């Protein structure tokens, strides 16, 4: 069992009645936040859409029309993954690794007629082995040589959502980047419920709360998710994370 290696500050201790009163006060704010999120989602569903010109990506079968990426489903959600040419796996984008490594369970998306896929900035030949190393089960493509209309000047590290009509015309319905990508990161949503939160330096936390030292998505020189991959060992040559 892992144990903490530091002593840190604790919240104040109160009786259960006081604690329940404080919790109920926060619950009212949480419910208001949820209702506002529902209203924003409702507005998102009412956005207009814009046609996507014929574009292709590179996949295991070579050049692949975007329509084929849908895999017969009505909707497509694509994550645009950054890539650093010539860099080893441990130097690839830790933010994109953080976002995509959470997408292991696709059944619920498929049940709602949504395909999830990754469009990588690197070539397929260079980046597909990385996806295999990471154990990704979702479809992986390269957008390196795709028509610029696919990225549309937004750069990588973003999400785009698409819809196809009965005639095979594809439309873009939504895109987001920056903190919008947190929609994929269930670890963040879970950490937000804990007393110490994400433990990142930008957070508004009480004095003495623990903070991550170094990069929030890296540990000992690698994106954190890579330490669980088969064959990845610590500096002492031992397998990490119980592998």
PDB file of C-alpha atoms in Angstrom:
ATOM      1  CA  UNK A   1       0.000   0.000   0.000  1.00  0.00           C
ATOM      2  CA  UNK A   2       1.339   3.434  -0.940  1.00  0.00           C
ATOM      3  CA  UNK A   3       1.750   5.862   1.951  1.00  0.00           C
ATOM      4  CA  UNK A   4       2.168   9.626   2.009  1.00  0.00           C
ATOM      5  CA  UNK A   5       5.699  10.841   2.604  1.00  0.00           C
ATOM      6  CA  UNK A   6       4.797  14.289   3.923  1.00  0.00           C
ATOM      7  CA  UNK A   7       2.929  15.888   6.767  1.00  0.00           C
ATOM      8  CA  UNK A   8       0.500  18.549   5.679  1.00  0.00           C
ATOM      9  CA  UNK A   9      -2.162  20.909   6.912  1.00  0.00           C
ATOM     10  CA  UNK A  10      -5.636  19.631   7.760  1.00  0.00           C
ATOM     11  CA  UNK A  11      -9.077  21.216   7.515  1.00  0.00           C
ATOM     12  CA  UNK A  12     -10.627  22.456  10.758  1.00  0.00           C
ATOM     13  CA  UNK A  13     -12.490  19.822  12.794  1.00  0.00           C
ATOM     14  CA  UNK A  14     -16.137  20.485  13.663  1.00  0.00           C
ATOM     15  CA  UNK A  15     -19.091  18.461  14.953  1.00  0.00           C
ATOM     16  CA  UNK A  16     -21.203  16.642  12.374  1.00  0.00           C
ATOM     17  CA  UNK A  17     -24.133  19.092  12.571  1.00  0.00           C
ATOM     18  CA  UNK A  18     -21.831  22.013  11.725  1.00  0.00           C
ATOM     19  CA  UNK A  19     -20.131  19.993   9.011  1.00  0.00           C
ATOM     20  CA  UNK A  20     -23.489  19.032   7.480  1.00  0.00           C
ATOM     21  CA  UNK A  21     -24.611  22.685   7.483  1.00  0.00           C
ATOM     22  CA  UNK A  22     -21.431  23.765   5.676  1.00  0.00           C
ATOM     23  CA  UNK A  23     -21.787  20.895   3.238  1.00  0.00           C
ATOM     24  CA  UNK A  24     -25.413  21.802   2.478  1.00  0.00           C
ATOM     25  CA  UNK A  25     -24.373  25.395   1.792  1.00  0.00           C
ATOM     26  CA  UNK A  26     -21.812  24.180  -0.755  1.00  0.00           C
ATOM     27  CA  UNK A  27     -24.353  21.731  -2.199  1.00  0.00           C
ATOM     28  CA  UNK A  28     -26.641  24.626  -3.107  1.00  0.00           C
ATOM     29  CA  UNK A  29     -23.780  26.224  -5.050  1.00  0.00           C
ATOM     30  CA  UNK A  30     -22.962  22.906  -6.719  1.00  0.00           C
ATOM     31  CA  UNK A  31     -26.556  22.460  -7.867  1.00  0.00           C
ATOM     32  CA  UNK A  32     -26.579  25.986  -9.311  1.00  0.00           C
ATOM     33  CA  UNK A  33     -23.323  25.189 -11.113  1.00  0.00           C
ATOM     34  CA  UNK A  34     -24.846  21.986 -12.498  1.00  0.00           C
ATOM     35  CA  UNK A  35     -27.935  23.809 -13.739  1.00  0.00           C
ATOM     36  CA  UNK A  36     -25.752  26.419 -15.456  1.00  0.00           C
ATOM     37  CA  UNK A  37     -23.704  23.627 -17.033  1.00  0.00           C
ATOM     38  CA  UNK A  38     -26.940  22.041 -18.272  1.00  0.00           C
ATOM     39  CA  UNK A  39     -27.995  25.371 -19.779  1.00  0.00           C
ATOM     40  CA  UNK A  40     -24.647  25.751 -21.554  1.00  0.00           C
ATOM     41  CA  UNK A  41     -24.920  22.183 -22.874  1.00  0.00           C
ATOM     42  CA  UNK A  42     -28.416  22.963 -24.142  1.00  0.00           C
ATOM     43  CA  UNK A  43     -27.041  25.993 -25.988  1.00  0.00           C
ATOM     44  CA  UNK A  44     -24.233  23.831 -27.390  1.00  0.00           C
ATOM     45  CA  UNK A  45     -26.819  21.442 -28.815  1.00  0.00           C
ATOM     46  CA  UNK A  46     -28.446  24.389 -30.590  1.00  0.00           C
ATOM     47  CA  UNK A  47     -25.293  25.685 -32.277  1.00  0.00           C
ATOM     48  CA  UNK A  48     -25.403  25.810 -36.070  1.00  0.00           C
ATOM     49  CA  UNK A  49     -22.965  23.593 -37.969  1.00  0.00           C
ATOM     50  CA  UNK A  50     -20.616  24.145 -40.868  1.00  0.00           C
ATOM     51  CA  UNK A  51     -19.751  21.815 -43.768  1.00  0.00           C
ATOM     52  CA  UNK A  52     -16.358  20.125 -43.796  1.00  0.00           C
ATOM     53  CA  UNK A  53     -14.787  19.823 -47.263  1.00  0.00           C
ATOM     54  CA  UNK A  54     -13.586  16.372 -48.363  1.00  0.00           C
ATOM     55  CA  UNK A  55     -10.512  15.597 -46.247  1.00  0.00           C
ATOM     56  CA  UNK A  56      -8.485  12.510 -45.463  1.00  0.00           C
ATOM     57  CA  UNK A  57      -6.265  11.255 -42.654  1.00  0.00           C
ATOM     58  CA  UNK A  58      -3.610   8.530 -42.619  1.00  0.00           C
ATOM     59  CA  UNK A  59      -4.474   5.312 -40.828  1.00  0.00           C
ATOM     60  CA  UNK A  60      -3.499   1.656 -40.741  1.00  0.00           C
ATOM     61  CA  UNK A  61      -4.946   1.248 -44.237  1.00  0.00           C
ATOM     62  CA  UNK A  62      -3.237   4.336 -45.641  1.00  0.00           C
ATOM     63  CA  UNK A  63      -5.164   7.392 -46.801  1.00  0.00           C
ATOM     64  CA  UNK A  64      -8.593   7.314 -45.167  1.00  0.00           C
ATOM     65  CA  UNK A  65     -11.557   9.582 -45.959  1.00  0.00           C
ATOM     66  CA  UNK A  66     -12.927  11.332 -42.903  1.00  0.00           C
ATOM     67  CA  UNK A  67     -16.282   9.658 -43.471  1.00  0.00           C
ATOM     68  CA  UNK A  68     -14.688   6.238 -42.880  1.00  0.00           C
ATOM     69  CA  UNK A  69     -13.376   7.379 -39.500  1.00  0.00           C
ATOM     70  CA  UNK A  70     -16.999   7.523 -38.315  1.00  0.00           C
ATOM     71  CA  UNK A  71     -17.042   3.688 -38.519  1.00  0.00           C
ATOM     72  CA  UNK A  72     -20.691   3.839 -39.555  1.00  0.00           C
ATOM     73  CA  UNK A  73     -21.806   5.904 -36.580  1.00  0.00           C
ATOM     74  CA  UNK A  74     -23.604   9.221 -36.863  1.00  0.00           C
ATOM     75  CA  UNK A  75     -21.153  11.333 -34.843  1.00  0.00           C
ATOM     76  CA  UNK A  76     -17.393  11.606 -34.461  1.00  0.00           C
ATOM     77  CA  UNK A  77     -15.363  13.162 -31.667  1.00  0.00           C
ATOM     78  CA  UNK A  78     -11.725  13.693 -32.588  1.00  0.00           C
ATOM     79  CA  UNK A  79      -8.859  14.649 -30.314  1.00  0.00           C
ATOM     80  CA  UNK A  80      -5.999  16.444 -32.088  1.00  0.00           C
ATOM     81  CA  UNK A  81      -2.811  15.108 -30.489  1.00  0.00           C
ATOM     82  CA  UNK A  82       0.419  17.122 -30.533  1.00  0.00           C
ATOM     83  CA  UNK A  83       3.614  15.409 -31.672  1.00  0.00           C
ATOM     84  CA  UNK A  84       7.310  16.308 -31.324  1.00  0.00           C
ATOM     85  CA  UNK A  85       9.237  14.917 -34.279  1.00  0.00           C
ATOM     86  CA  UNK A  86      12.300  12.872 -33.437  1.00  0.00           C
ATOM     87  CA  UNK A  87      11.625  12.868 -29.696  1.00  0.00           C
ATOM     88  CA  UNK A  88      11.433   9.681 -27.603  1.00  0.00           C
ATOM     89  CA  UNK A  89       8.126   8.642 -26.070  1.00  0.00           C
ATOM     90  CA  UNK A  90       8.961  10.205 -22.708  1.00  0.00           C
ATOM     91  CA  UNK A  91       9.338  13.611 -24.418  1.00  0.00           C
ATOM     92  CA  UNK A  92       6.013  13.512 -26.213  1.00  0.00           C
ATOM     93  CA  UNK A  93       3.242  15.889 -25.146  1.00  0.00           C
ATOM     94  CA  UNK A  94       2.292  15.260 -21.535  1.00  0.00           C
ATOM     95  CA  UNK A  95      -0.942  17.239 -21.843  1.00  0.00           C
ATOM     96  CA  UNK A  96      -2.201  15.226 -24.813  1.00  0.00           C
ATOM     97  CA  UNK A  97      -1.122  12.036 -23.046  1.00  0.00           C
ATOM     98  CA  UNK A  98      -3.057  13.122 -19.960  1.00  0.00           C
ATOM     99  CA  UNK A  99      -6.207  13.794 -21.980  1.00  0.00           C
ATOM    100  CA  UNK A 100      -6.181  10.725 -24.210  1.00  0.00           C
ATOM    101  CA  UNK A 101      -5.092   8.145 -21.625  1.00  0.00           C
ATOM    102  CA  UNK A 102      -8.468   8.558 -19.901  1.00  0.00           C
ATOM    103  CA  UNK A 103     -10.417   7.362 -22.944  1.00  0.00           C
ATOM    104  CA  UNK A 104     -10.271   3.640 -22.274  1.00  0.00           C
ATOM    105  CA  UNK A 105     -14.012   2.985 -22.028  1.00  0.00           C
ATOM    106  CA  UNK A 106     -15.722   3.743 -25.330  1.00  0.00           C
ATOM    107  CA  UNK A 107     -18.846   1.623 -24.912  1.00  0.00           C
ATOM    108  CA  UNK A 108     -21.015   4.482 -23.689  1.00  0.00           C
ATOM    109  CA  UNK A 109     -19.971   6.714 -26.575  1.00  0.00           C
ATOM    110  CA  UNK A 110     -20.681   3.939 -29.058  1.00  0.00           C
ATOM    111  CA  UNK A 111     -24.070   3.345 -27.455  1.00  0.00           C
ATOM    112  CA  UNK A 112     -24.921   6.969 -28.260  1.00  0.00           C
ATOM    113  CA  UNK A 113     -23.743   6.652 -31.880  1.00  0.00           C
ATOM    114  CA  UNK A 114     -20.405   8.435 -31.283  1.00  0.00           C
ATOM    115  CA  UNK A 115     -16.997   7.277 -32.494  1.00  0.00           C
ATOM    116  CA  UNK A 116     -13.929   8.593 -30.682  1.00  0.00           C
ATOM    117  CA  UNK A 117     -10.634   8.827 -32.579  1.00  0.00           C
ATOM    118  CA  UNK A 118      -7.294  10.602 -32.305  1.00  0.00           C
ATOM    119  CA  UNK A 119      -5.768  12.673 -35.110  1.00  0.00           C
ATOM    120  CA  UNK A 120      -2.050  12.998 -34.459  1.00  0.00           C
ATOM    121  CA  UNK A 121       0.182  15.842 -35.592  1.00  0.00           C
ATOM    122  CA  UNK A 122       2.978  13.355 -36.316  1.00  0.00           C
ATOM    123  CA  UNK A 123       3.189  10.955 -39.220  1.00  0.00           C
ATOM    124  CA  UNK A 124       1.335   7.684 -38.881  1.00  0.00           C
ATOM    125  CA  UNK A 125       4.562   5.684 -39.178  1.00  0.00           C
ATOM    126  CA  UNK A 126       6.111   7.582 -36.265  1.00  0.00           C
ATOM    127  CA  UNK A 127       3.089   7.932 -33.996  1.00  0.00           C
ATOM    128  CA  UNK A 128       1.191   4.643 -34.373  1.00  0.00           C
ATOM    129  CA  UNK A 129       3.859   2.687 -32.438  1.00  0.00           C
ATOM    130  CA  UNK A 130       3.472   5.226 -29.637  1.00  0.00           C
ATOM    131  CA  UNK A 131      -0.281   4.542 -29.496  1.00  0.00           C
ATOM    132  CA  UNK A 132       0.476   0.822 -29.323  1.00  0.00           C
ATOM    133  CA  UNK A 133       3.038   1.414 -26.554  1.00  0.00           C
ATOM    134  CA  UNK A 134       0.414   3.338 -24.589  1.00  0.00           C
ATOM    135  CA  UNK A 135      -2.117   0.548 -25.043  1.00  0.00           C
ATOM    136  CA  UNK A 136      -4.715   2.798 -26.644  1.00  0.00           C
ATOM    137  CA  UNK A 137      -7.786   0.956 -27.886  1.00  0.00           C
ATOM    138  CA  UNK A 138      -9.335   3.844 -29.807  1.00  0.00           C
ATOM    139  CA  UNK A 139      -8.663   4.484 -33.529  1.00  0.00           C
ATOM    140  CA  UNK A 140      -5.444   6.398 -34.212  1.00  0.00           C
ATOM    141  CA  UNK A 141      -4.760   8.437 -37.354  1.00  0.00           C
ATOM    142  CA  UNK A 142      -2.284  11.023 -38.574  1.00  0.00           C
ATOM    143  CA  UNK A 143      -3.469  14.435 -39.709  1.00  0.00           C
ATOM    144  CA  UNK A 144       0.014  15.575 -40.730  1.00  0.00           C
ATOM    145  CA  UNK A 145      -0.690  15.671 -44.446  1.00  0.00           C
ATOM    146  CA  UNK A 146      -4.408  16.399 -44.202  1.00  0.00           C
ATOM    147  CA  UNK A 147      -6.095  19.389 -45.772  1.00  0.00           C
ATOM    148  CA  UNK A 148      -5.585  22.417 -43.463  1.00  0.00           C
ATOM    149  CA  UNK A 149      -9.375  22.739 -43.317  1.00  0.00           C
ATOM    150  CA  UNK A 150      -9.388  19.820 -40.862  1.00  0.00           C
ATOM    151  CA  UNK A 151      -7.386  21.654 -38.214  1.00  0.00           C
ATOM    152  CA  UNK A 152      -8.767  25.030 -39.324  1.00  0.00           C
ATOM    153  CA  UNK A 153      -5.924  27.009 -37.778  1.00  0.00           C
ATOM    154  CA  UNK A 154      -6.717  25.961 -34.207  1.00  0.00           C
ATOM    155  CA  UNK A 155      -3.623  23.872 -33.713  1.00  0.00           C
ATOM    156  CA  UNK A 156      -3.354  20.563 -31.900  1.00  0.00           C
ATOM    157  CA  UNK A 157      -4.345  19.860 -28.311  1.00  0.00           C
ATOM    158  CA  UNK A 158      -8.023  20.360 -29.114  1.00  0.00           C
ATOM    159  CA  UNK A 159     -11.289  18.481 -29.580  1.00  0.00           C
ATOM    160  CA  UNK A 160     -13.608  18.719 -32.572  1.00  0.00           C
ATOM    161  CA  UNK A 161     -17.049  17.147 -32.970  1.00  0.00           C
ATOM    162  CA  UNK A 162     -18.632  16.158 -36.262  1.00  0.00           C
ATOM    163  CA  UNK A 163     -21.980  14.968 -37.601  1.00  0.00           C
ATOM    164  CA  UNK A 164     -22.712  13.223 -40.896  1.00  0.00           C
ATOM    165  CA  UNK A 165     -26.005  13.393 -42.728  1.00  0.00           C
ATOM    166  CA  UNK A 166     -27.715  10.604 -44.662  1.00  0.00           C
ATOM    167  CA  UNK A 167     -25.912  11.624 -47.878  1.00  0.00           C
ATOM    168  CA  UNK A 168     -22.451  11.393 -46.304  1.00  0.00           C
ATOM    169  CA  UNK A 169     -21.840  15.126 -45.974  1.00  0.00           C
ATOM    170  CA  UNK A 170     -19.840  15.889 -42.830  1.00  0.00           C
ATOM    171  CA  UNK A 171     -20.380  18.955 -40.663  1.00  0.00           C
ATOM    172  CA  UNK A 172     -18.380  20.309 -37.765  1.00  0.00           C
ATOM    173  CA  UNK A 173     -20.670  21.016 -34.815  1.00  0.00           C
ATOM    174  CA  UNK A 174     -18.316  22.039 -31.994  1.00  0.00           C
ATOM    175  CA  UNK A 175     -14.695  22.486 -31.020  1.00  0.00           C
ATOM    176  CA  UNK A 176     -12.822  23.339 -27.841  1.00  0.00           C
ATOM    177  CA  UNK A 177      -9.266  23.665 -26.619  1.00  0.00           C
ATOM    178  CA  UNK A 178      -7.396  24.702 -23.474  1.00  0.00           C
ATOM    179  CA  UNK A 179      -9.354  23.786 -20.364  1.00  0.00           C
ATOM    180  CA  UNK A 180     -12.271  22.682 -22.514  1.00  0.00           C
ATOM    181  CA  UNK A 181     -10.295  19.483 -23.104  1.00  0.00           C
ATOM    182  CA  UNK A 182     -10.826  18.659 -19.410  1.00  0.00           C
ATOM    183  CA  UNK A 183     -14.116  17.110 -20.546  1.00  0.00           C
ATOM    184  CA  UNK A 184     -12.035  13.958 -21.173  1.00  0.00           C
ATOM    185  CA  UNK A 185     -10.070  13.956 -17.933  1.00  0.00           C
ATOM    186  CA  UNK A 186     -12.053  12.057 -15.324  1.00  0.00           C
ATOM    187  CA  UNK A 187      -9.081  12.101 -12.922  1.00  0.00           C
ATOM    188  CA  UNK A 188      -9.367  15.878 -12.634  1.00  0.00           C
ATOM    189  CA  UNK A 189     -13.098  15.700 -11.965  1.00  0.00           C
ATOM    190  CA  UNK A 190     -12.463  13.097  -9.266  1.00  0.00           C
ATOM    191  CA  UNK A 191      -9.603  15.053  -7.681  1.00  0.00           C
ATOM    192  CA  UNK A 192     -11.801  18.147  -7.507  1.00  0.00           C
ATOM    193  CA  UNK A 193     -13.991  16.257  -5.019  1.00  0.00           C
ATOM    194  CA  UNK A 194     -11.099  15.536  -2.631  1.00  0.00           C
ATOM    195  CA  UNK A 195      -9.953  17.802   0.180  1.00  0.00           C
ATOM    196  CA  UNK A 196      -6.621  18.690  -1.488  1.00  0.00           C
ATOM    197  CA  UNK A 197      -8.011  18.986  -5.026  1.00  0.00           C
ATOM    198  CA  UNK A 198      -5.673  18.782  -8.005  1.00  0.00           C
ATOM    199  CA  UNK A 199      -2.771  20.044  -5.894  1.00  0.00           C
ATOM    200  CA  UNK A 200      -1.655  22.391  -8.662  1.00  0.00           C
ATOM    201  CA  UNK A 201      -0.063  25.755  -8.042  1.00  0.00           C
ATOM    202  CA  UNK A 202      -2.800  27.850  -9.656  1.00  0.00           C
ATOM    203  CA  UNK A 203      -5.534  26.493  -7.364  1.00  0.00           C
ATOM    204  CA  UNK A 204      -7.022  28.621  -4.598  1.00  0.00           C
ATOM    205  CA  UNK A 205      -6.336  26.388  -1.588  1.00  0.00           C
ATOM    206  CA  UNK A 206      -5.797  27.115   2.111  1.00  0.00           C
ATOM    207  CA  UNK A 207      -2.291  27.780   3.359  1.00  0.00           C
ATOM    208  CA  UNK A 208      -0.271  24.602   3.775  1.00  0.00           C
ATOM    209  CA  UNK A 209      -2.240  22.479   1.303  1.00  0.00           C
ATOM    210  CA  UNK A 210       0.059  20.148  -0.696  1.00  0.00           C
ATOM    211  CA  UNK A 211       1.169  21.256  -4.156  1.00  0.00           C
ATOM    212  CA  UNK A 212       2.713  19.257  -6.970  1.00  0.00           C
ATOM    213  CA  UNK A 213       6.396  19.987  -7.405  1.00  0.00           C
ATOM    214  CA  UNK A 214       7.483  20.102 -11.030  1.00  0.00           C
ATOM    215  CA  UNK A 215       5.168  19.516 -13.965  1.00  0.00           C
ATOM    216  CA  UNK A 216       1.617  18.548 -13.045  1.00  0.00           C
ATOM    217  CA  UNK A 217       1.443  15.828 -15.724  1.00  0.00           C
ATOM    218  CA  UNK A 218       4.957  14.405 -15.377  1.00  0.00           C
ATOM    219  CA  UNK A 219       6.746  12.252 -12.834  1.00  0.00           C
ATOM    220  CA  UNK A 220      10.470  11.469 -12.881  1.00  0.00           C
ATOM    221  CA  UNK A 221      10.913  12.607 -16.460  1.00  0.00           C
ATOM    222  CA  UNK A 222       7.897  10.938 -18.078  1.00  0.00           C
ATOM    223  CA  UNK A 223       4.217  11.671 -18.590  1.00  0.00           C
ATOM    224  CA  UNK A 224       2.647   9.975 -15.572  1.00  0.00           C
ATOM    225  CA  UNK A 225       0.527   7.559 -17.639  1.00  0.00           C
ATOM    226  CA  UNK A 226       3.642   6.072 -19.239  1.00  0.00           C
ATOM    227  CA  UNK A 227       4.872   4.595 -15.959  1.00  0.00           C
ATOM    228  CA  UNK A 228       2.173   1.948 -16.150  1.00  0.00           C
ATOM    229  CA  UNK A 229       3.266   0.730 -19.586  1.00  0.00           C
ATOM    230  CA  UNK A 230       4.919  -2.704 -19.861  1.00  0.00           C
ATOM    231  CA  UNK A 231       8.706  -2.471 -20.012  1.00  0.00           C
ATOM    232  CA  UNK A 232       8.948   1.007 -18.508  1.00  0.00           C
ATOM    233  CA  UNK A 233      11.248   0.906 -15.507  1.00  0.00           C
ATOM    234  CA  UNK A 234      12.504   3.349 -12.909  1.00  0.00           C
ATOM    235  CA  UNK A 235      16.006   4.772 -12.855  1.00  0.00           C
ATOM    236  CA  UNK A 236      17.011   1.827 -10.633  1.00  0.00           C
ATOM    237  CA  UNK A 237      15.853  -0.663 -13.267  1.00  0.00           C
ATOM    238  CA  UNK A 238      12.784  -1.774 -11.317  1.00  0.00           C
ATOM    239  CA  UNK A 239       9.338  -1.873 -12.856  1.00  0.00           C
ATOM    240  CA  UNK A 240       7.187   1.041 -11.747  1.00  0.00           C
ATOM    241  CA  UNK A 241       3.601   1.023 -10.542  1.00  0.00           C
ATOM    242  CA  UNK A 242       3.596  -2.679  -9.703  1.00  0.00           C
ATOM    243  CA  UNK A 243       4.079  -3.779 -13.309  1.00  0.00           C
TER     244      UNK A 243
END
